[in-house]
Amino acid sequence: MASDDIALLAEALSKTHVGYGELSYKGQGLKLDNTESVKELVREIEEYQGLRALRLEGNTVGVEAAQAIAKALECKDQLQSCHWSDMFTGRLRSEIPTALRSLGSALMTAGARLRELDLSDNAFGPDGVKGIETLLKSSVCHSLQELRLNNCGMGIGGGKILAAALTECHEQSSVLGAPLKLKVFQAGRNRLENEGATALALAFQLMGSLEEVHMPQNGINHAGVTALAIAMQHNPHLRILNLNDNTFTKRGALAMAQALRHLRTVQVINFGDCLVRSEGAIALSAVLREGLPTLKELNLSFGEITEAAALVLAQAVQDKPHMEKLDLNGNCLGEEGCEALKETMDNMDRADILASLSDDEGEPDEDEEEEEEVEDEENGKEMKENGVKDERESPVKLEPTCHPEILSFLSSPTAETLLKLGDNRTGLIQQHVDVSDPDKVADAFLRISSLYSDDHEVKKAVLETIDILLKKAFSGSSLQTYSFLSTLLVMLGLLKGEGKAKKVQVLPGHLLVLEHAVQQDYFPQDHATLLDTFVSRHGKALKSCSHARDSLKSTLERRISPEC
């Protein structure tokens, strides 16, 4: 060993003891290639009585050096924390699994009971996960509470191996009466994608003990996000959820909103750069209205959220007493939208929690929206050509056993067929329209309200039917009813949407029936506020029905501000 290297190691050893039970070589930049290079380090480990934590991060350890360190760890049965991130810089990927197996085997020989294991920033890929697989399955990890594997390049294969190992660890520890209760899981920047995330979600669901989940930048889209959302519902003590820089879109956002409804201890949500978009933002607003009592931070930055949806979010955090930060930077508010958001927060005396809006993307161009709609249509055609079903088609689907008169009416509604249904029309429509499906309710609302006219009998039939339909629909959760309004706004052209809902030709009856509905007891005031936010900002989309639009706006203003 060169004299310079010995001097560096000697200097590092002089700085090793950091607190009770911890031996640290953190950030020393040591190049540990062989047995000779770790001779003094090994002596320190062997002589350290009651070793509980070993920090090797920020050095580079070769196979022979790892084997020598492992030998010294074979008698360290009190070891609980292994901080081994960034430990293989410059090493061949093929070396890392062997080094990890040596270290893991030593911990098993010692009979250690780990609480923390950090192997972040080691870029070891799926083979590296295989290197710790046996360790994770062993009794050493039955007590594991924190597992950090950020930036390891695990990929889908590594994610599946990890999930299987955690599952087996939980099963084996449960047999012994002390199931694995992992609290902190970190695996950002690992290219897990949907398959890896879904595999891990099953393990998370099984454990049910997570308090922090950090999985940013993993190429996960709505399918993987949905699997994680289901898993989160089974972890009631979750405090921090960080999925930054994955791709939710509407389906993922709705699934995550549904999960968050069931969680009462969440303090930090980071869905920044996740393409939550406006429909997803509205869904999350509903959850904020009825839950998340301990929330402190919400990051929805860079999510293509527009002004009106951002204002709905702002209104939803008004009564969150613990809220410290709302980040909506990098969205599509535009200059006027940014000012409106700041004014809204200021009027609620919550301006201090709003993060900077300096990177706002500006209002989306109408041309861009039209291009995206054309692209959606082309994608739909391509899906058909490939034999793939497009979920966006036919939002109202009736059961095969549907009453023939209802089938006829909802397929091609007319005033005549509505009246022919008789006094039992409301019951029949309730029976055949699934009010738990926001898309179906919105579609039925528009079909029925399109028949509105000055004819007393027809008007009465339309309003009575709508009242029964919406009264039942609004008896559900806020998430369900906000989703109905969101879909309705998309179909009326007041909100850019994705998925099934398509814009319809707006008729005066649509708006006049909506005006009637917002005045009823079943229509909550915060829902009226949401509707007013969009109608007042995107009224141009309703210019073909300007009289009905203006009447609706006046009624909404009176509803949300009775003194007016």
XYZ file of C-alpha atoms in Angstrom:
564
model
C 0.000 0.000 0.000
C 1.458 3.399 -0.957
C 2.526 5.659 1.888
C 0.160 8.380 0.687
C -2.803 6.000 0.884
C -1.779 4.920 4.396
C -1.644 8.551 5.440
C -5.118 9.194 4.019
C -6.531 6.177 5.813
C -4.862 7.159 9.067
C -6.383 10.611 8.779
C -9.802 9.086 8.056
C -9.548 6.773 11.022
C -8.872 9.733 13.276
C -12.328 11.020 12.333
C -14.290 7.810 12.617
C -16.038 7.915 15.975
C -19.199 9.966 15.524
C -21.619 9.506 18.368
C -22.570 6.489 20.414
C -22.232 3.200 18.564
C -21.348 4.704 15.174
C -18.202 4.195 13.155
C -18.023 6.540 10.188
C -15.778 6.829 7.146
C -18.337 8.969 5.377
C -17.099 11.039 2.453
C -13.421 10.219 2.915
C -12.922 9.351 -0.760
C -10.920 6.254 0.135
C -9.961 3.793 -2.603
C -10.180 0.433 -0.901
C -9.070 -2.259 -3.321
C -7.653 -5.146 -1.309
C -7.087 -6.617 2.144
C -4.005 -4.497 2.785
C -5.834 -1.259 1.974
C -8.468 -1.908 4.683
C -6.162 -3.358 7.327
C -6.503 -0.445 9.725
C -10.204 0.003 8.980
C -10.820 -3.670 9.771
C -8.895 -3.311 13.040
C -11.124 -0.361 13.986
C -14.261 -2.401 13.304
C -12.980 -5.410 15.237
C -12.023 -3.315 18.268
C -15.221 -1.278 18.314
C -17.398 -2.763 21.051
C -21.159 -2.320 20.668
C -20.991 -1.244 17.007
C -24.492 -0.169 15.955
C -23.917 1.878 12.805
C -21.302 1.644 10.062
C -20.945 4.456 7.526
C -18.953 3.624 4.405
C -20.635 6.026 1.960
C -18.509 8.215 -0.269
C -15.661 5.728 -0.664
C -15.010 3.034 -3.268
C -14.771 -0.577 -2.139
C -13.465 -3.483 -4.243
C -14.383 -7.149 -3.865
C -11.321 -8.169 -1.806
C -11.682 -5.161 0.468
C -15.393 -5.904 0.952
C -14.580 -9.490 1.899
C -12.077 -8.314 4.509
C -14.591 -5.840 5.981
C -17.212 -8.595 5.959
C -14.947 -10.871 8.009
C -14.694 -8.167 10.650
C -18.487 -7.795 10.756
C -19.140 -11.477 11.461
C -19.105 -10.897 15.212
C -21.005 -7.576 15.230
C -24.399 -8.814 16.334
C -25.503 -5.365 17.579
C -25.157 -3.692 14.183
C -28.430 -1.962 13.230
C -27.584 0.636 10.582
C -25.606 0.180 7.384
C -25.060 3.438 5.497
C -23.450 2.092 2.359
C -24.495 4.517 -0.365
C -22.102 5.659 -3.115
C -19.701 2.886 -2.181
C -18.702 1.439 -5.542
C -17.669 4.413 -7.699
C -15.398 3.282 -10.506
C -16.025 -0.409 -9.889
C -17.164 -2.849 -12.560
C -20.851 -3.636 -12.244
C -19.970 -7.329 -12.165
C -17.911 -6.785 -8.987
C -20.692 -5.204 -6.965
C -22.997 -8.234 -6.432
C -20.058 -10.276 -5.116
C -19.076 -7.521 -2.693
C -22.670 -7.144 -1.508
C -23.096 -10.876 -0.991
C -19.971 -10.960 1.185
C -21.204 -8.114 3.365
C -24.731 -9.567 3.598
C -23.438 -13.023 4.500
C -21.380 -11.502 7.323
C -24.459 -9.820 8.790
C -26.333 -13.128 8.696
C -23.430 -14.919 10.373
C -23.358 -12.268 13.082
C -27.098 -12.553 13.658
C -27.493 -8.792 13.332
C -30.922 -7.157 13.340
C -30.913 -4.252 10.908
C -33.118 -1.196 11.249
C -31.584 0.854 8.399
C -30.051 -0.164 5.097
C -28.943 2.508 2.618
C -27.419 1.403 -0.679
C -28.358 4.475 -2.726
C -26.253 5.860 -5.589
C -24.543 2.592 -6.338
C -25.862 1.995 -9.884
C -25.677 -1.765 -9.477
C -28.667 -2.674 -11.668
C -30.784 -5.837 -11.341
C -27.695 -7.940 -10.566
C -26.984 -5.736 -7.583
C -30.465 -6.444 -6.244
C -29.669 -10.131 -6.584
C -26.592 -9.394 -4.458
C -28.777 -8.336 -1.518
C -31.685 -10.686 -2.199
C -30.628 -13.340 0.305
C -29.943 -10.689 2.945
C -33.373 -9.112 2.486
C -35.077 -12.485 2.856
C -33.122 -13.378 5.999
C -33.920 -12.771 9.668
C -31.390 -9.904 9.612
C -34.045 -7.804 7.851
C -37.098 -8.926 9.831
C -36.568 -5.791 11.915
C -35.840 -3.480 8.972
C -37.560 -0.101 9.226
C -35.783 2.020 6.595
C -34.677 0.870 3.140
C -33.048 3.373 0.793
C -32.180 2.378 -2.768
C -32.187 5.670 -4.666
C -30.461 5.848 -8.045
C -29.431 2.208 -8.248
C -30.587 1.476 -11.812
C -32.675 -1.480 -10.643
C -34.992 -1.466 -13.634
C -38.126 -3.575 -13.919
C -36.247 -6.803 -13.191
C -34.597 -5.444 -10.069
C -37.911 -4.053 -8.852
C -39.528 -7.462 -9.164
C -36.663 -9.187 -7.343
C -36.827 -6.608 -4.572
C -40.591 -6.969 -4.249
C -40.348 -10.760 -4.006
C -37.611 -10.518 -1.365
C -39.602 -8.089 0.766
C -42.685 -10.270 0.426
C -40.805 -13.356 1.584
C -39.230 -11.405 4.437
C -42.683 -10.348 5.586
C -44.088 -13.855 5.302
C -41.207 -15.474 7.189
C -41.181 -12.836 9.921
C -44.965 -13.150 10.294
C -44.608 -16.864 10.931
C -42.314 -15.956 13.839
C -44.890 -13.567 15.241
C -43.035 -10.336 14.459
C -43.904 -9.290 10.884
C -41.688 -6.934 8.924
C -42.829 -3.354 9.518
C -40.947 -1.268 6.990
C -41.579 2.427 7.615
C -39.401 4.244 5.049
C -38.950 3.158 1.441
C -36.883 5.168 -1.039
C -36.239 4.086 -4.610
C -36.052 7.166 -6.813
C -34.435 7.185 -10.273
C -34.531 3.431 -10.798
C -36.483 2.998 -14.060
C -38.971 0.745 -12.282
C -41.736 1.565 -14.766
C -45.198 0.043 -14.380
C -44.177 -3.569 -13.880
C -41.612 -2.837 -11.190
C -43.911 -0.395 -9.412
C -46.829 -2.831 -9.523
C -44.733 -5.636 -8.064
C -43.577 -3.390 -5.230
C -47.133 -2.160 -4.672
C -48.215 -5.704 -3.829
C -45.432 -5.939 -1.238
C -46.413 -2.548 0.217
C -50.025 -3.645 0.470
C -48.976 -6.771 2.327
C -46.809 -4.886 4.837
C -49.223 -2.041 5.592
C -46.670 -0.246 7.783
C -45.189 2.424 5.502
C -44.865 5.997 6.728
C -42.718 7.404 3.915
C -42.657 6.387 0.252
C -40.248 8.106 -2.123
C -40.314 6.836 -5.728
C -39.620 9.861 -7.956
C -38.473 9.672 -11.571
C -39.207 6.024 -12.309
C -41.079 6.150 -15.629
C -44.320 5.068 -13.967
C -47.585 5.947 -15.729
C -51.228 5.596 -14.747
C -51.223 1.775 -14.507
C -48.343 1.713 -12.022
C -49.649 4.776 -10.208
C -53.020 3.063 -9.777
C -51.354 -0.028 -8.305
C -49.410 2.163 -5.865
C -52.575 4.067 -4.966
C -54.338 0.843 -4.007
C -51.333 -0.148 -1.904
C -51.250 3.200 -0.112
C -54.810 2.678 1.104
C -53.482 -0.245 3.123
C -50.815 1.883 4.832
C -52.860 4.032 7.239
C -49.855 5.680 8.906
C -48.435 7.135 5.693
C -47.010 10.634 6.263
C -44.954 11.388 3.126
C -45.724 10.373 -0.455
C -43.254 11.482 -3.118
C -43.917 10.349 -6.695
C -42.387 13.380 -8.385
C -41.640 13.171 -12.117
C -43.792 10.185 -13.016
C -46.842 10.375 -15.312
C -50.266 10.298 -13.639
C -52.636 11.763 -16.252
C -56.321 11.702 -15.342
C -56.614 8.002 -14.510
C -53.615 7.957 -12.216
C -54.668 11.180 -10.502
C -58.193 9.883 -9.861
C -56.840 6.627 -8.456
C -54.455 8.485 -6.159
C -57.196 10.881 -5.051
C -59.367 7.882 -4.175
C -56.539 6.441 -2.071
C -55.865 9.714 -0.257
C -59.493 9.841 0.878
C -58.689 6.983 3.257
C -55.474 8.400 4.722
C -55.617 10.682 7.756
C -51.964 11.200 8.666
C -50.458 12.393 5.363
C -48.336 15.514 5.827
C -46.410 15.848 2.550
C -47.610 15.084 -0.990
C -45.200 15.574 -3.883
C -46.853 15.009 -7.247
C -44.778 17.654 -9.006
C -44.013 17.114 -12.708
C -46.551 14.281 -12.811
C -48.996 15.583 -15.459
C -51.807 15.686 -12.930
C -53.529 18.248 -15.192
C -56.709 20.140 -14.400
C -59.044 17.169 -14.029
C -56.637 15.547 -11.593
C -56.252 18.827 -9.705
C -60.024 19.059 -9.293
C -60.156 15.487 -7.978
C -57.431 16.282 -5.444
C -59.351 19.422 -4.461
C -62.293 17.230 -3.515
C -60.050 15.159 -1.245
C -58.671 18.322 0.338
C -62.234 19.425 1.069
C -63.211 16.276 2.922
C -59.944 14.810 4.230
C -56.168 15.098 4.671
C -56.523 16.931 8.009
C -52.791 16.970 8.802
C -51.477 18.026 5.386
C -48.539 20.452 5.480
C -47.159 20.479 1.931
C -48.717 19.897 -1.476
C -46.564 19.999 -4.606
C -48.454 19.966 -7.912
C -45.891 21.964 -9.873
C -45.329 21.477 -13.615
C -48.560 19.522 -14.037
C -50.278 21.387 -16.921
C -52.894 22.753 -14.516
C -54.825 25.775 -15.807
C -55.994 28.875 -13.959
C -59.514 27.831 -12.961
C -58.390 24.451 -11.610
C -55.574 26.136 -9.673
C -58.120 28.484 -8.079
C -60.289 25.528 -7.092
C -57.234 23.979 -5.417
C -56.476 27.227 -3.616
C -60.026 27.423 -2.280
C -59.755 23.832 -1.061
C -56.709 24.489 1.159
C -58.324 27.454 2.905
C -59.346 25.440 5.951
C -56.207 23.337 6.261
C -54.747 24.605 9.569
C -51.368 22.853 9.236
C -50.730 23.824 5.620
C -47.285 25.360 5.150
C -46.671 25.169 1.390
C -48.721 24.970 -1.801
C -46.530 24.659 -4.895
C -48.265 25.325 -8.224
C -45.232 26.700 -10.051
C -44.613 25.755 -13.683
C -48.264 25.204 -14.569
C -50.364 26.918 -17.262
C -51.957 29.829 -15.417
C -50.823 32.759 -17.530
C -49.946 36.173 -16.163
C -53.526 37.050 -15.220
C -54.044 33.606 -13.737
C -50.970 33.967 -11.527
C -52.273 37.296 -10.268
C -55.722 35.820 -9.660
C -54.223 32.938 -7.692
C -52.111 35.279 -5.576
C -55.154 37.471 -4.934
C -57.255 34.479 -3.937
C -54.617 33.262 -1.485
C -54.235 36.763 -0.102
C -57.988 37.153 0.380
C -57.989 33.916 2.373
C -55.038 35.202 4.425
C -52.946 32.266 3.160
C -50.584 34.110 0.806
C -47.598 33.009 2.884
C -48.001 29.338 1.919
C -48.037 29.888 -1.868
C -44.704 29.016 -3.509
C -43.179 31.100 -6.274
C -44.936 31.124 -9.659
C -41.851 32.352 -11.510
C -41.699 29.397 -13.911
C -45.331 29.484 -15.013
C -45.730 28.114 -18.543
C -48.422 30.602 -19.553
C -51.936 29.907 -20.784
C -52.162 27.036 -23.278
C -52.720 28.176 -26.863
C -56.019 27.194 -28.432
C -54.103 25.925 -31.458
C -52.095 23.598 -29.212
C -55.276 22.238 -27.642
C -56.798 21.598 -31.060
C -53.631 19.820 -32.164
C -53.772 17.606 -29.082
C -57.427 16.778 -29.747
C -56.555 15.756 -33.312
C -53.683 13.680 -31.938
C -56.064 11.981 -29.484
C -58.401 11.111 -32.356
C -55.521 9.710 -34.393
C -54.352 7.665 -31.393
C -57.875 6.311 -31.054
C -57.894 5.265 -34.705
C -54.510 3.603 -34.278
C -55.770 1.702 -31.237
C -58.726 0.422 -33.251
C -56.488 -0.657 -36.107
C -54.349 -2.611 -33.630
C -57.395 -4.262 -32.122
C -57.139 -2.321 -28.864
C -60.305 -1.038 -27.252
C -60.439 2.714 -26.778
C -61.835 3.452 -23.311
C -62.851 6.929 -24.387
C -65.729 5.658 -26.503
C -69.361 5.370 -25.457
C -69.350 6.903 -21.968
C -72.886 5.692 -21.301
C -73.037 1.933 -21.438
C -76.292 0.262 -20.523
C -76.718 -3.222 -19.164
C -77.886 -5.832 -21.685
C -80.989 -6.317 -19.500
C -81.847 -2.613 -19.660
C -85.548 -1.795 -19.922
C -86.202 -1.398 -23.689
C -87.972 1.939 -23.255
C -85.016 3.334 -21.273
C -82.618 1.939 -23.865
C -84.560 3.706 -26.582
C -84.743 6.974 -24.647
C -81.094 7.221 -23.595
C -79.860 6.130 -27.018
C -81.868 8.816 -28.788
C -83.636 11.069 -26.268
C -86.736 13.012 -27.293
C -89.388 14.826 -25.297
C -91.942 12.334 -26.567
C -90.041 9.264 -25.363
C -89.350 10.944 -22.002
C -93.053 11.582 -21.441
C -93.921 8.052 -22.576
C -91.904 6.687 -19.666
C -94.680 8.025 -17.440
C -94.573 8.735 -13.728
C -92.044 5.966 -13.179
C -89.454 7.654 -15.420
C -87.260 8.800 -12.541
C -87.119 5.338 -11.006
C -86.323 3.689 -14.303
C -83.530 6.128 -15.124
C -82.087 5.787 -11.611
C -82.102 2.039 -12.037
C -80.249 2.067 -15.339
C -77.766 4.941 -14.887
C -74.887 4.072 -12.573
C -74.612 7.217 -10.416
C -71.262 6.049 -9.022
C -69.776 6.602 -12.493
C -69.240 10.371 -13.022
C -68.977 9.970 -16.805
C -72.335 8.207 -17.041
C -74.046 10.764 -14.817
C -72.653 13.669 -16.847
C -73.713 12.054 -20.100
C -77.225 11.313 -18.796
C -77.513 14.872 -17.457
C -76.711 16.355 -20.857
C -79.004 13.994 -22.737
C -81.968 14.719 -20.484
C -81.369 18.453 -20.101
C -81.122 18.858 -23.874
C -84.893 18.291 -23.966
C -85.661 21.305 -21.766
C -88.321 23.558 -23.291
C -91.041 26.042 -22.369
C -93.650 23.319 -22.619
C -94.862 22.933 -19.031
C -95.170 19.160 -19.106
C -91.787 18.603 -20.727
C -90.035 21.127 -18.449
C -91.542 19.475 -15.371
C -90.497 16.000 -16.524
C -86.930 17.131 -17.293
C -86.415 18.947 -13.968
C -87.953 16.174 -11.871
C -85.784 13.570 -13.583
C -82.626 15.645 -13.186
C -83.379 16.318 -9.516
C -83.757 12.636 -8.727
C -80.640 11.732 -10.712
C -78.423 14.394 -9.152
C -79.787 14.009 -5.639
C -78.680 10.397 -5.683
C -75.375 11.235 -7.382
C -74.587 13.965 -4.843
C -75.174 11.582 -1.948
C -71.744 10.091 -2.710
C -68.293 11.361 -1.779
C -66.978 14.778 -2.744
C -64.465 13.030 -5.000
C -67.289 11.365 -6.896
C -69.302 14.564 -7.299
C -66.295 16.748 -8.132
C -65.444 14.187 -10.812
C -68.978 14.506 -12.184
C -68.616 18.283 -12.401
C -65.176 17.915 -13.952
C -66.551 15.642 -16.671
C -69.499 17.957 -17.221
C -67.156 20.926 -17.626
C -65.153 18.995 -20.214
C -68.270 18.089 -22.176
C -69.478 21.713 -22.083
C -66.107 22.896 -23.397
C -65.163 24.740 -20.191
C -62.249 22.456 -19.338
C -59.682 20.645 -21.428
C -60.021 16.972 -20.646
C -58.674 13.561 -21.494
C -60.209 10.134 -21.653
C -63.816 9.253 -22.445
C -65.539 12.621 -22.218
C -65.925 14.586 -25.449
C -67.294 18.066 -26.018
C -70.937 18.320 -27.026
C -72.868 21.023 -28.823
C -74.019 23.207 -25.943
C -77.743 23.915 -25.868
C -79.594 26.493 -23.747
C -81.346 23.650 -21.963
C -78.039 22.327 -20.626
C -77.332 25.624 -18.868
C -80.897 26.360 -17.758
C -81.253 22.934 -16.144
C -77.839 23.387 -14.514
C -79.042 26.760 -13.210
C -82.039 24.996 -11.673
C -79.830 22.308 -10.115
C -77.409 24.704 -8.402
C -80.325 26.238 -6.502
C -81.364 22.946 -4.945
C -80.420 21.790 -1.460
C -78.614 18.729 -2.811
C -76.076 20.920 -4.667
C -73.302 21.873 -2.165
C -72.059 25.443 -2.075
C -68.419 24.527 -2.687
C -69.545 22.738 -5.867
C -71.338 25.915 -6.922
C -68.112 27.815 -6.267
C -66.191 25.371 -8.458
C -68.720 25.774 -11.253
C -68.683 29.553 -10.955
C -64.877 29.591 -11.173
C -64.981 27.934 -14.582
C -68.059 29.656 -16.000
C -66.742 33.105 -15.082
C -63.338 32.429 -16.691
C -64.283 30.396 -19.743
C -67.680 31.833 -20.578
C -66.628 32.388 -24.192
C -67.048 28.667 -24.739
C -70.763 29.169 -24.079
C -71.237 32.158 -26.387
C -73.760 30.263 -28.526
C -76.073 30.284 -25.499
C -75.187 33.699 -24.124
C -78.571 34.415 -22.523
C -78.673 31.082 -20.662
C -74.983 31.466 -19.763
C -75.512 34.928 -18.246
C -78.526 33.692 -16.303
C -76.466 30.786 -14.927
C -73.626 33.145 -13.951
C -76.018 35.448 -12.073
C -77.558 32.530 -10.198
C -74.147 31.129 -9.267
C -73.010 34.505 -7.960
C -76.127 34.769 -5.789
C -75.625 31.213 -4.541
C -72.035 31.707 -3.424
C -72.551 35.284 -2.197
C -76.131 35.472 -0.856
C -75.679 39.122 0.199
C -75.388 40.028 -3.506
